[in-house]
Coordinates of C-alpha atoms in Angstrom, one line a residue:
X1 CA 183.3 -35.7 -127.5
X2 CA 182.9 -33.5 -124.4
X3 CA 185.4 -31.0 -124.1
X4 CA 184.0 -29.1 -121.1
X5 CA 186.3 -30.6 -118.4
X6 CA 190.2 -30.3 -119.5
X7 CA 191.6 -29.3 -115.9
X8 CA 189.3 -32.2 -114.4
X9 CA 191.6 -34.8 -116.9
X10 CA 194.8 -33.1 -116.0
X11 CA 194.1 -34.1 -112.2
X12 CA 195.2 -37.5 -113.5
X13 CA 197.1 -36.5 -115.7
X14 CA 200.0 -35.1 -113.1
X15 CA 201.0 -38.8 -112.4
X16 CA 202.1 -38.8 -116.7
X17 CA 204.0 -35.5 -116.1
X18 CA 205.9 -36.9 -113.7
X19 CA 206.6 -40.1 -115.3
X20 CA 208.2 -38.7 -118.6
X21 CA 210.6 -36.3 -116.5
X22 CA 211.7 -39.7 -114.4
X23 CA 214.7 -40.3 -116.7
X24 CA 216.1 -36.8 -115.9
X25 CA 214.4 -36.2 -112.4
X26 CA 218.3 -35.4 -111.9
X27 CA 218.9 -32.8 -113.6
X28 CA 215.4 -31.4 -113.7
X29 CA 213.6 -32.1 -109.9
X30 CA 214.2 -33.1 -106.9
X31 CA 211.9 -35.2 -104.5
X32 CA 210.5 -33.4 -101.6
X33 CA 209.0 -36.7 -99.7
X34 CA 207.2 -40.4 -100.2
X35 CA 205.3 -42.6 -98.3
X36 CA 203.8 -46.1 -99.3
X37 CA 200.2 -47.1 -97.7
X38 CA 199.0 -50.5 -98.3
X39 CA 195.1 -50.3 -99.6
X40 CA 192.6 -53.2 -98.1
X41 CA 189.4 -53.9 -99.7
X42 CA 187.1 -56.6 -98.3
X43 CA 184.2 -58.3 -99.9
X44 CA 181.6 -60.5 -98.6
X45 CA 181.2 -63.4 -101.0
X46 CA 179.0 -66.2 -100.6
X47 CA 179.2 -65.2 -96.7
X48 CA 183.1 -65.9 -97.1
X49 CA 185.8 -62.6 -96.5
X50 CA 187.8 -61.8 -99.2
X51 CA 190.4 -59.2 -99.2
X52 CA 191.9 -57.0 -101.8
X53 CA 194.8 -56.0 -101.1
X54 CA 197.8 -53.4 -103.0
X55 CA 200.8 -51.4 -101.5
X56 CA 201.1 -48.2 -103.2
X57 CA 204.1 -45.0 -102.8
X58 CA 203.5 -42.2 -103.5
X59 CA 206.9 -40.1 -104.3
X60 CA 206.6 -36.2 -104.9
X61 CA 208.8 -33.7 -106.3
X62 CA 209.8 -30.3 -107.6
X63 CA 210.6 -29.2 -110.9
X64 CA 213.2 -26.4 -111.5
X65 CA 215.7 -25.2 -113.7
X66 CA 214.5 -23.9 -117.5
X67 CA 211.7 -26.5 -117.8
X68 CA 207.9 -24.7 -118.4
X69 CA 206.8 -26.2 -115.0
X70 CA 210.0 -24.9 -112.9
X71 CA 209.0 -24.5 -109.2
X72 CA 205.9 -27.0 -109.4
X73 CA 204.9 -29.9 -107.8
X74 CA 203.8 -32.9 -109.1
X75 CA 203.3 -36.8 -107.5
X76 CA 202.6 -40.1 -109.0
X77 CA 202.0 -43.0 -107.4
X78 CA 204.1 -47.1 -108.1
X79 CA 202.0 -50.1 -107.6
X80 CA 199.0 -51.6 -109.6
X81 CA 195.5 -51.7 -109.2
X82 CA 194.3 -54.8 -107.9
X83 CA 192.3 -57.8 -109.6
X84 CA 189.8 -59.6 -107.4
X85 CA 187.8 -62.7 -109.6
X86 CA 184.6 -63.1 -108.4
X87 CA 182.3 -65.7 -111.0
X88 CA 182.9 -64.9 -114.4
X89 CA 183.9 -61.1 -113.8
X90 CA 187.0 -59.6 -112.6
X91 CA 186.7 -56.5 -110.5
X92 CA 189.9 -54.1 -110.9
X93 CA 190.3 -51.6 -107.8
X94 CA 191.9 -49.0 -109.8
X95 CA 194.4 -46.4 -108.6
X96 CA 191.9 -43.7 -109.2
X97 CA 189.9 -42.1 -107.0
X98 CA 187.0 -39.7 -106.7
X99 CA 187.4 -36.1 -106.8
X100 CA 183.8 -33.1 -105.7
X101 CA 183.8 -30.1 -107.7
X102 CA 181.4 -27.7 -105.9
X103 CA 178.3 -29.3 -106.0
X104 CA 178.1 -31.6 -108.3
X105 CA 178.5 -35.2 -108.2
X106 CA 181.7 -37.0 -107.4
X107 CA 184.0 -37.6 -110.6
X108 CA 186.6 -40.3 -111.5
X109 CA 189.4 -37.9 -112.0
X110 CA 191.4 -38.0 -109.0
X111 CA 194.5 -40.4 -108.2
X112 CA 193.6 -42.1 -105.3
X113 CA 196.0 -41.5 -102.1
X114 CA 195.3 -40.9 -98.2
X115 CA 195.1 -37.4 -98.8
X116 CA 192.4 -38.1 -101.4
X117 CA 190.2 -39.0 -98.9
X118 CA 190.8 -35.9 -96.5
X119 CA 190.3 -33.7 -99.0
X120 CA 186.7 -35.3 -99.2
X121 CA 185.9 -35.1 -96.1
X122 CA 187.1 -31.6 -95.8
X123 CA 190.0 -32.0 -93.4
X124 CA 192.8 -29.3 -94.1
X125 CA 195.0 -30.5 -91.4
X126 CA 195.8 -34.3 -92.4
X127 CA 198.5 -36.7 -90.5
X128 CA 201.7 -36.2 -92.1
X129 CA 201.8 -39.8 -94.1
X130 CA 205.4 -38.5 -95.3
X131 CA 206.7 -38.9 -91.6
X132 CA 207.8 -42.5 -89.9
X133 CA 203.6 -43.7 -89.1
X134 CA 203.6 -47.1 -87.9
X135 CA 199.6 -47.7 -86.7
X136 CA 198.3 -45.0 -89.0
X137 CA 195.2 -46.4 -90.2
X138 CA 192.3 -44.7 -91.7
X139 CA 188.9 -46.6 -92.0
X140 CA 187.3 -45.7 -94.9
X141 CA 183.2 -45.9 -96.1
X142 CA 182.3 -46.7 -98.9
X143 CA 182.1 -43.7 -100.8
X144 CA 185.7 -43.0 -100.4
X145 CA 187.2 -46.3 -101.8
X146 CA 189.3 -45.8 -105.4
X147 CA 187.5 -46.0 -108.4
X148 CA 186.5 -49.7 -109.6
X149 CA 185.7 -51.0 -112.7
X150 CA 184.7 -54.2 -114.0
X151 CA 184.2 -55.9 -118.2
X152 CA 181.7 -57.7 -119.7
X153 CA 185.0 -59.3 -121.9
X154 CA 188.5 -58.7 -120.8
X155 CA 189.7 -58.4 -124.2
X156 CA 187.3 -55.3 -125.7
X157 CA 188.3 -52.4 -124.0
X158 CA 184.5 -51.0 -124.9
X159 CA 183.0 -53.5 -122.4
X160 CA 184.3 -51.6 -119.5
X161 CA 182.4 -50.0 -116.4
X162 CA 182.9 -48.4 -113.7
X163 CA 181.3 -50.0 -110.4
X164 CA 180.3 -47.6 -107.8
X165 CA 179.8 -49.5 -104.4
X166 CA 176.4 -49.0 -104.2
X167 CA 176.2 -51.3 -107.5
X168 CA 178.6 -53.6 -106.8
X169 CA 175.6 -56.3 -106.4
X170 CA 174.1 -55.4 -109.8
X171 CA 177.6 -56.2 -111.4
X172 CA 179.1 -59.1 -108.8
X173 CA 174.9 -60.6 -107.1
X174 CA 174.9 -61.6 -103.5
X175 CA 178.7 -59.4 -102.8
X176 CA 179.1 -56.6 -100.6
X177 CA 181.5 -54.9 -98.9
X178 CA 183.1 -55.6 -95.5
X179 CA 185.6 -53.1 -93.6
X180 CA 187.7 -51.3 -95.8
X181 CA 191.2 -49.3 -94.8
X182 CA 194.5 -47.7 -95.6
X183 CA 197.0 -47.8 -93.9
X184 CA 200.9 -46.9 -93.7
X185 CA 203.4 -48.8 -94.5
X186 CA 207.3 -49.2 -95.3
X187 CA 206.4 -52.5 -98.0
X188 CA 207.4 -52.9 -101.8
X189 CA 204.6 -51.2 -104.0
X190 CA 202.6 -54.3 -105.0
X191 CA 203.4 -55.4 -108.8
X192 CA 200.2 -57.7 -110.0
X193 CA 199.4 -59.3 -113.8
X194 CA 197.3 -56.7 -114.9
X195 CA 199.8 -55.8 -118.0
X196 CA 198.9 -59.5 -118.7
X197 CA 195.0 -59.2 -118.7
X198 CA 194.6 -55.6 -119.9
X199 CA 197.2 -55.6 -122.8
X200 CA 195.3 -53.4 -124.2
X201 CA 195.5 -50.4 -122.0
X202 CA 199.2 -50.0 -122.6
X203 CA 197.9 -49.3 -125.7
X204 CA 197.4 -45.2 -126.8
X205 CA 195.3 -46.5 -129.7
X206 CA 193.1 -48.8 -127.8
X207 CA 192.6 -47.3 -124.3
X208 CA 189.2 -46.7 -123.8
X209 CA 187.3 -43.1 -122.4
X210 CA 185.8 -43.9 -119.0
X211 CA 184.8 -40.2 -118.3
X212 CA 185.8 -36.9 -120.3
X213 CA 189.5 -36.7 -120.2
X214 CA 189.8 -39.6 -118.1
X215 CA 191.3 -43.0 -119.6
X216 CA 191.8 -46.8 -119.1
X217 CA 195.4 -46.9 -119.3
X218 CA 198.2 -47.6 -117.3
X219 CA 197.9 -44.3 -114.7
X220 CA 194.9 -46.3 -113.9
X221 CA 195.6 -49.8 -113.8
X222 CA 199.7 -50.1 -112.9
X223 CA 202.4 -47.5 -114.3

Protein backbone atom coordinates (compact mmCIF):
# COMPACT_ATOMS: atom_id res chain seq x y z
CA UNK A 1 0.00 0.00 0.00
CA UNK A 2 1.15 3.70 -0.53
CA UNK A 3 2.26 5.13 2.44
CA UNK A 4 3.52 8.50 0.94
CA UNK A 5 0.57 10.72 1.91
CA UNK A 6 -0.38 10.26 5.85
CA UNK A 7 -1.10 14.13 6.51
CA UNK A 8 -3.20 14.19 3.10
CA UNK A 9 -5.60 11.17 5.12
CA UNK A 10 -5.55 13.04 8.29
CA UNK A 11 -7.40 16.07 6.35
CA UNK A 12 -10.44 13.78 6.67
CA UNK A 13 -9.57 12.35 9.28
CA UNK A 14 -10.19 15.62 11.68
CA UNK A 15 -14.07 15.00 11.22
CA UNK A 16 -13.19 11.20 13.40
CA UNK A 17 -11.21 13.26 15.96
CA UNK A 18 -13.92 15.15 16.68
CA UNK A 19 -16.49 12.63 16.75
CA UNK A 20 -14.84 10.34 19.43
CA UNK A 21 -14.34 13.49 21.86
CA UNK A 22 -18.33 14.31 21.30
CA UNK A 23 -19.26 12.33 24.42
CA UNK A 24 -17.06 14.54 26.60
CA UNK A 25 -16.88 17.76 24.38
CA UNK A 26 -17.88 19.07 28.05
CA UNK A 27 -15.32 18.55 29.77
CA UNK A 28 -12.73 18.48 27.05
CA UNK A 29 -13.77 21.46 24.21
CA UNK A 30 -15.84 23.90 23.71
CA UNK A 31 -17.46 25.02 20.31
CA UNK A 32 -16.29 28.18 18.83
CA UNK A 33 -19.15 28.52 15.90
CA UNK A 34 -21.51 26.40 13.27
CA UNK A 35 -23.29 27.07 10.34
CA UNK A 36 -25.46 24.70 8.16
CA UNK A 37 -25.45 25.35 4.16
CA UNK A 38 -27.79 23.35 2.14
CA UNK A 39 -25.71 21.72 -1.00
CA UNK A 40 -27.75 21.59 -4.63
CA UNK A 41 -26.64 19.51 -7.34
CA UNK A 42 -28.56 19.50 -10.64
CA UNK A 43 -28.44 16.98 -13.36
CA UNK A 44 -29.72 17.05 -16.79
CA UNK A 45 -31.40 13.62 -17.42
CA UNK A 46 -33.13 12.68 -20.40
CA UNK A 47 -33.47 16.69 -20.91
CA UNK A 48 -35.44 16.57 -17.51
CA UNK A 49 -33.81 18.66 -14.13
CA UNK A 50 -33.08 16.80 -11.39
CA UNK A 51 -31.83 18.12 -8.22
CA UNK A 52 -29.68 16.76 -5.46
CA UNK A 53 -30.12 18.18 -2.65
CA UNK A 54 -28.40 17.74 1.32
CA UNK A 55 -28.30 20.25 4.33
CA UNK A 56 -25.11 20.00 6.03
CA UNK A 57 -23.56 21.89 9.66
CA UNK A 58 -20.66 22.26 10.17
CA UNK A 59 -19.89 22.71 14.15
CA UNK A 60 -16.16 23.59 15.26
CA UNK A 61 -14.43 23.60 18.43
CA UNK A 62 -11.47 23.80 20.74
CA UNK A 63 -9.84 21.31 22.66
CA UNK A 64 -8.19 22.12 26.06
CA UNK A 65 -7.44 20.87 29.25
CA UNK A 66 -4.69 17.77 29.54
CA UNK A 67 -5.82 16.12 26.23
CA UNK A 68 -2.56 15.77 23.57
CA UNK A 69 -4.48 18.14 21.17
CA UNK A 70 -5.19 21.00 23.98
CA UNK A 71 -5.59 24.37 22.19
CA UNK A 72 -6.51 22.88 18.64
CA UNK A 73 -9.22 23.15 16.43
CA UNK A 74 -11.01 20.67 14.84
CA UNK A 75 -14.69 20.53 12.73
CA UNK A 76 -16.81 17.91 11.43
CA UNK A 77 -19.63 18.18 9.58
CA UNK A 78 -23.75 16.25 10.37
CA UNK A 79 -25.74 15.32 7.38
CA UNK A 80 -25.31 12.52 4.71
CA UNK A 81 -24.14 12.36 1.37
CA UNK A 82 -26.82 12.28 -1.04
CA UNK A 83 -28.18 9.36 -3.37
CA UNK A 84 -29.46 10.39 -6.74
CA UNK A 85 -30.74 6.89 -9.02
CA UNK A 86 -30.24 7.44 -12.37
CA UNK A 87 -30.84 3.78 -14.57
CA UNK A 88 -29.30 1.03 -12.93
CA UNK A 89 -26.56 3.08 -10.98
CA UNK A 90 -26.81 5.17 -7.93
CA UNK A 91 -24.63 8.23 -7.78
CA UNK A 92 -23.66 9.21 -4.03
CA UNK A 93 -22.50 13.03 -3.69
CA UNK A 94 -20.30 12.39 -0.87
CA UNK A 95 -19.29 14.83 1.88
CA UNK A 96 -15.77 14.92 0.61
CA UNK A 97 -14.33 17.31 -1.34
CA UNK A 98 -11.22 18.08 -3.31
CA UNK A 99 -8.14 19.44 -1.79
CA UNK A 100 -4.50 21.06 -4.44
CA UNK A 101 -1.31 20.33 -2.95
CA UNK A 102 1.18 22.62 -4.88
CA UNK A 103 1.01 21.48 -8.12
CA UNK A 104 -0.28 18.52 -8.50
CA UNK A 105 -3.60 17.28 -9.32
CA UNK A 106 -6.64 17.72 -7.08
CA UNK A 107 -7.07 14.86 -4.39
CA UNK A 108 -10.11 13.48 -2.57
CA UNK A 109 -8.96 14.21 0.86
CA UNK A 110 -10.77 17.21 1.86
CA UNK A 111 -14.21 17.42 3.71
CA UNK A 112 -16.26 19.35 1.62
CA UNK A 113 -17.62 22.83 3.22
CA UNK A 114 -18.05 26.51 1.76
CA UNK A 115 -14.70 27.29 2.78
CA UNK A 116 -13.46 24.22 0.77
CA UNK A 117 -14.19 25.98 -2.17
CA UNK A 118 -12.43 29.41 -1.25
CA UNK A 119 -9.62 27.88 -0.39
CA UNK A 120 -9.54 26.56 -4.13
CA UNK A 121 -9.97 29.35 -5.60
CA UNK A 122 -7.49 31.16 -3.51
CA UNK A 123 -9.62 33.56 -1.55
CA UNK A 124 -8.16 34.29 2.01
CA UNK A 125 -10.83 36.59 2.94
CA UNK A 126 -14.18 34.43 2.73
CA UNK A 127 -17.86 35.60 3.94
CA UNK A 128 -18.15 34.70 7.45
CA UNK A 129 -20.78 31.61 6.97
CA UNK A 130 -20.66 31.45 10.91
CA UNK A 131 -22.64 34.79 11.06
CA UNK A 132 -26.68 35.19 10.55
CA UNK A 133 -26.40 34.91 6.11
CA UNK A 134 -29.72 34.77 4.77
CA UNK A 135 -29.07 35.06 0.58
CA UNK A 136 -25.54 33.82 0.78
CA UNK A 137 -25.17 31.81 -2.15
CA UNK A 138 -22.16 30.64 -3.83
CA UNK A 139 -22.34 29.22 -7.51
CA UNK A 140 -20.14 26.66 -7.90
CA UNK A 141 -18.37 25.04 -11.39
CA UNK A 142 -17.91 21.98 -11.78
CA UNK A 143 -14.59 21.32 -10.56
CA UNK A 144 -15.53 22.44 -7.11
CA UNK A 145 -18.55 20.13 -6.47
CA UNK A 146 -17.80 17.32 -3.45
CA UNK A 147 -16.39 14.19 -4.32
CA UNK A 148 -18.83 11.58 -6.14
CA UNK A 149 -18.71 8.15 -6.47
CA UNK A 150 -20.78 5.69 -7.99
CA UNK A 151 -20.77 1.14 -7.96
CA UNK A 152 -20.91 -1.29 -10.36
CA UNK A 153 -22.98 -3.47 -7.37
CA UNK A 154 -24.15 -1.77 -4.19
CA UNK A 155 -23.23 -4.61 -2.10
CA UNK A 156 -19.21 -5.14 -2.98
CA UNK A 157 -17.61 -2.36 -1.62
CA UNK A 158 -14.61 -3.20 -4.35
CA UNK A 159 -16.98 -2.04 -7.23
CA UNK A 160 -16.66 1.53 -6.12
CA UNK A 161 -15.50 4.72 -8.25
CA UNK A 162 -15.14 7.88 -8.00
CA UNK A 163 -16.91 10.13 -10.73
CA UNK A 164 -15.22 13.24 -11.64
CA UNK A 165 -17.67 15.61 -13.48
CA UNK A 166 -16.00 15.53 -16.49
CA UNK A 167 -16.93 11.58 -16.53
CA UNK A 168 -20.08 11.73 -15.29
CA UNK A 169 -21.36 10.64 -18.98
CA UNK A 170 -19.06 7.69 -19.17
CA UNK A 171 -20.60 6.32 -15.79
CA UNK A 172 -24.51 7.82 -16.03
CA UNK A 173 -24.72 8.32 -20.77
CA UNK A 174 -26.69 11.18 -21.98
CA UNK A 175 -26.41 13.15 -18.00
CA UNK A 176 -24.82 16.34 -17.37
CA UNK A 177 -24.70 18.84 -15.09
CA UNK A 178 -27.02 21.87 -14.69
CA UNK A 179 -26.37 24.85 -12.10
CA UNK A 180 -24.86 23.85 -9.09
CA UNK A 181 -24.81 25.99 -5.51
CA UNK A 182 -24.46 26.26 -1.77
CA UNK A 183 -25.99 28.16 0.06
CA UNK A 184 -26.79 29.13 3.83
CA UNK A 185 -29.18 28.02 5.72
CA UNK A 186 -30.72 27.60 9.35
CA UNK A 187 -32.46 23.76 8.23
CA UNK A 188 -32.03 20.28 9.95
CA UNK A 189 -28.80 18.55 8.53
CA UNK A 190 -30.40 16.17 5.97
CA UNK A 191 -30.58 12.45 7.35
CA UNK A 192 -30.94 10.00 4.01
CA UNK A 193 -30.96 5.86 3.75
CA UNK A 194 -27.49 5.55 2.96
CA UNK A 195 -26.68 3.32 6.30
CA UNK A 196 -29.37 1.21 4.49
CA UNK A 197 -27.65 0.84 1.04
CA UNK A 198 -24.00 1.03 2.13
CA UNK A 199 -24.11 -1.29 5.24
CA UNK A 200 -21.03 -2.01 4.52
CA UNK A 201 -19.15 1.19 5.08
CA UNK A 202 -20.05 1.26 8.72
CA UNK A 203 -18.02 -1.53 8.58
CA UNK A 204 -13.92 -1.03 9.73
CA UNK A 205 -13.38 -4.50 8.08
CA UNK A 206 -15.08 -3.86 4.94
CA UNK A 207 -14.64 -0.17 4.04
CA UNK A 208 -12.96 0.01 0.92
CA UNK A 209 -9.50 2.48 -0.05
CA UNK A 210 -10.67 5.05 -2.46
CA UNK A 211 -7.30 7.00 -2.43
CA UNK A 212 -4.21 6.54 -0.06
CA UNK A 213 -5.48 7.18 3.41
CA UNK A 214 -8.68 8.03 2.25
CA UNK A 215 -11.78 5.56 2.98
CA UNK A 216 -15.48 4.70 2.08
CA UNK A 217 -16.92 4.92 5.38
CA UNK A 218 -19.19 6.88 7.25
CA UNK A 219 -16.92 10.45 7.29
CA UNK A 220 -17.80 10.07 3.79
CA UNK A 221 -21.11 8.91 3.23
CA UNK A 222 -23.22 10.13 6.67
CA UNK A 223 -21.60 10.21 10.33
Amino acid sequence: MNRLYPTRRAVIATGAAATALAGCEQALARKTSEYGFRLQVALIVAGRQINVESVRKVVSWEHYGWVPTSNQSYSNCFGDAAPVDIGQRTLFVTRAGYRQFGEGPREPTDLWTPQSVYRLRGNGAPPRWTEPQRGLTLNLAPEELPVMVTFADLDDPQSIRIVRPDELSDFFPGVRLGRCKVEWTRDRPTRTDVRQRLPWAYDDRRKPEIYPYVYADKHLFGI
